[in-house]
């Protein structure tokens, strides 16, 4: 029969790979929970309209990359391409604003975008993110950026840099948009066809285009910073002052716009110097989206958040993502009733918080030792009838081959000692 494979760009996580996932996920939960964030879980499928309204119709994600379809009941659905729109939908749907003045949510979840698969770019990938809903102050922006950066440096990531920009609020953004339209209109023949269309739908996105001619044309484009309102400028300056104070590494990138429509004021990316990611090196993106709650049916509520790709983080971490292994103890029984004794001993070790493996099939001691070696066991406990009568087992250190008799009562403590 023909073997079936996973969908292109979507991967199984098998063998030892999972250890790195557990490490970064566990560390993330611990880290953000210290800042008061609680986990939110939302469905993988959402109404298509959520992303059209939330992310913006004229974005690459919605126009080209979304897995959307009509289900058998005639509803238009989409596999979520990112987590923020879903989190905000849930926030509005469950009237969270009526229960608390500020909300801190985090998530770790699979996302789906039909992009061209490459190293570090997949069609199903996983993001961990955070949303701080209900705080307009620049302290929120600074704290969330610092939270993301300190998480990554705790994991041992080197060469972390934040690219920071402000798009301004709706007023400043409107002025920026107009300035861009009048600049690009006279040069539209040199823009790619996508950007010619973006000129009327979403001119900011022209600054984000990767086509060489568009990059060249955009070099002379007006910057948004000169058009900022006083309030927007003050917000950005306060944010920068806080980051300076904490020594958070950042650089202002006036031409950065980011791919989603909902951003207002602060936007940021975390980049790392890494051969594993190639030249681009972005692993995290985020920003403020003060209009999104209202856009999705709630009251206007300032919000800031980010998401990073777990696959990309693991690629960059490489070996550093592999947590140190705790001992694996292989238990085997010899002689009459050996199999049962082995299970008794393994149960007791596990009950004491140790990792223990048992052979399900019987065999000679020699073959069991071979099996233990294959499992990567550091110790083998041999539960023989004679020793059992004295309340003891034999303990074999697999690295030296040495054996010693240990009382059952002291076994767990003896093994923990050598962890
Ligand atoms: P975005 O939601 O586009 O701002 O992306 C935030 C982060 O998610 C990126 O910096 C990547 O780490 C990750 N990411 C986005 N798209 C993909 C993808 N197709 N494959 C793997 N990771 C991705």
CSV table of N, CA and C in Angstrom, one decimal, residues 1 23 28 45 63 81 98 102 127 132 174 233 242 306 344 361 384 398 400 408:
chain,number,residue,atom,x,y,z
A,1,UNK,N,0.8,-1.2,0.0
A,1,UNK,CA,0.0,0.0,0.0
A,1,UNK,C,0.9,1.3,0.0
A,23,UNK,N,11.0,22.2,26.7
A,23,UNK,CA,11.8,23.1,27.4
A,23,UNK,C,11.4,24.6,27.1
A,28,UNK,N,8.5,29.3,28.9
A,28,UNK,CA,7.7,30.4,28.6
A,28,UNK,C,6.5,30.6,29.6
A,45,UNK,N,-10.2,26.8,14.4
A,45,UNK,CA,-11.1,27.3,13.3
A,45,UNK,C,-11.8,28.5,13.9
A,63,UNK,N,-5.0,37.8,2.0
A,63,UNK,CA,-5.2,37.7,0.5
A,63,UNK,C,-4.7,36.4,-0.1
A,81,UNK,N,-4.5,32.1,11.2
A,81,UNK,CA,-3.1,32.3,10.8
A,81,UNK,C,-2.3,33.0,11.9
A,98,UNK,N,-15.8,43.7,31.5
A,98,UNK,CA,-16.7,43.9,32.6
A,98,UNK,C,-16.2,43.3,33.9
A,102,UNK,N,-7.8,45.3,33.5
A,102,UNK,CA,-6.7,45.0,32.6
A,102,UNK,C,-6.6,43.5,32.5
A,127,UNK,N,3.1,29.4,17.5
A,127,UNK,CA,3.5,30.7,18.1
A,127,UNK,C,3.2,30.7,19.5
A,132,UNK,N,-1.6,42.2,26.3
A,132,UNK,CA,-1.9,43.0,27.5
A,132,UNK,C,-3.0,44.0,27.1
A,174,UNK,N,-2.9,58.4,9.4
A,174,UNK,CA,-3.6,58.9,8.2
A,174,UNK,C,-2.7,59.9,7.4
A,233,UNK,N,4.5,61.1,19.8
A,233,UNK,CA,5.9,61.3,20.0
A,233,UNK,C,6.3,61.1,21.5
A,242,UNK,N,12.3,54.0,29.0
A,242,UNK,CA,12.3,52.9,29.9
A,242,UNK,C,13.2,51.8,29.4
A,306,UNK,N,2.5,40.5,21.3
A,306,UNK,CA,3.5,39.9,20.4
A,306,UNK,C,3.3,38.5,20.2
A,344,UNK,N,7.1,-4.1,40.3
A,344,UNK,CA,7.0,-3.6,41.6
A,344,UNK,C,8.0,-2.5,41.9
A,361,UNK,N,9.1,-7.9,27.8
A,361,UNK,CA,9.3,-9.3,27.4
A,361,UNK,C,10.5,-9.8,28.3
A,384,UNK,N,16.5,-9.7,41.7
A,384,UNK,CA,16.7,-11.2,41.8
A,384,UNK,C,16.0,-11.8,43.0
A,398,UNK,N,25.7,1.7,34.6
A,398,UNK,CA,26.0,1.3,33.2
A,398,UNK,C,27.3,2.0,32.7
A,400,UNK,N,30.1,2.3,34.3
A,400,UNK,CA,31.3,1.6,34.8
A,400,UNK,C,31.2,0.1,34.8
A,408,UNK,N,16.1,-2.1,49.2
A,408,UNK,CA,15.0,-1.5,48.5
A,408,UNK,C,14.6,-0.2,49.2
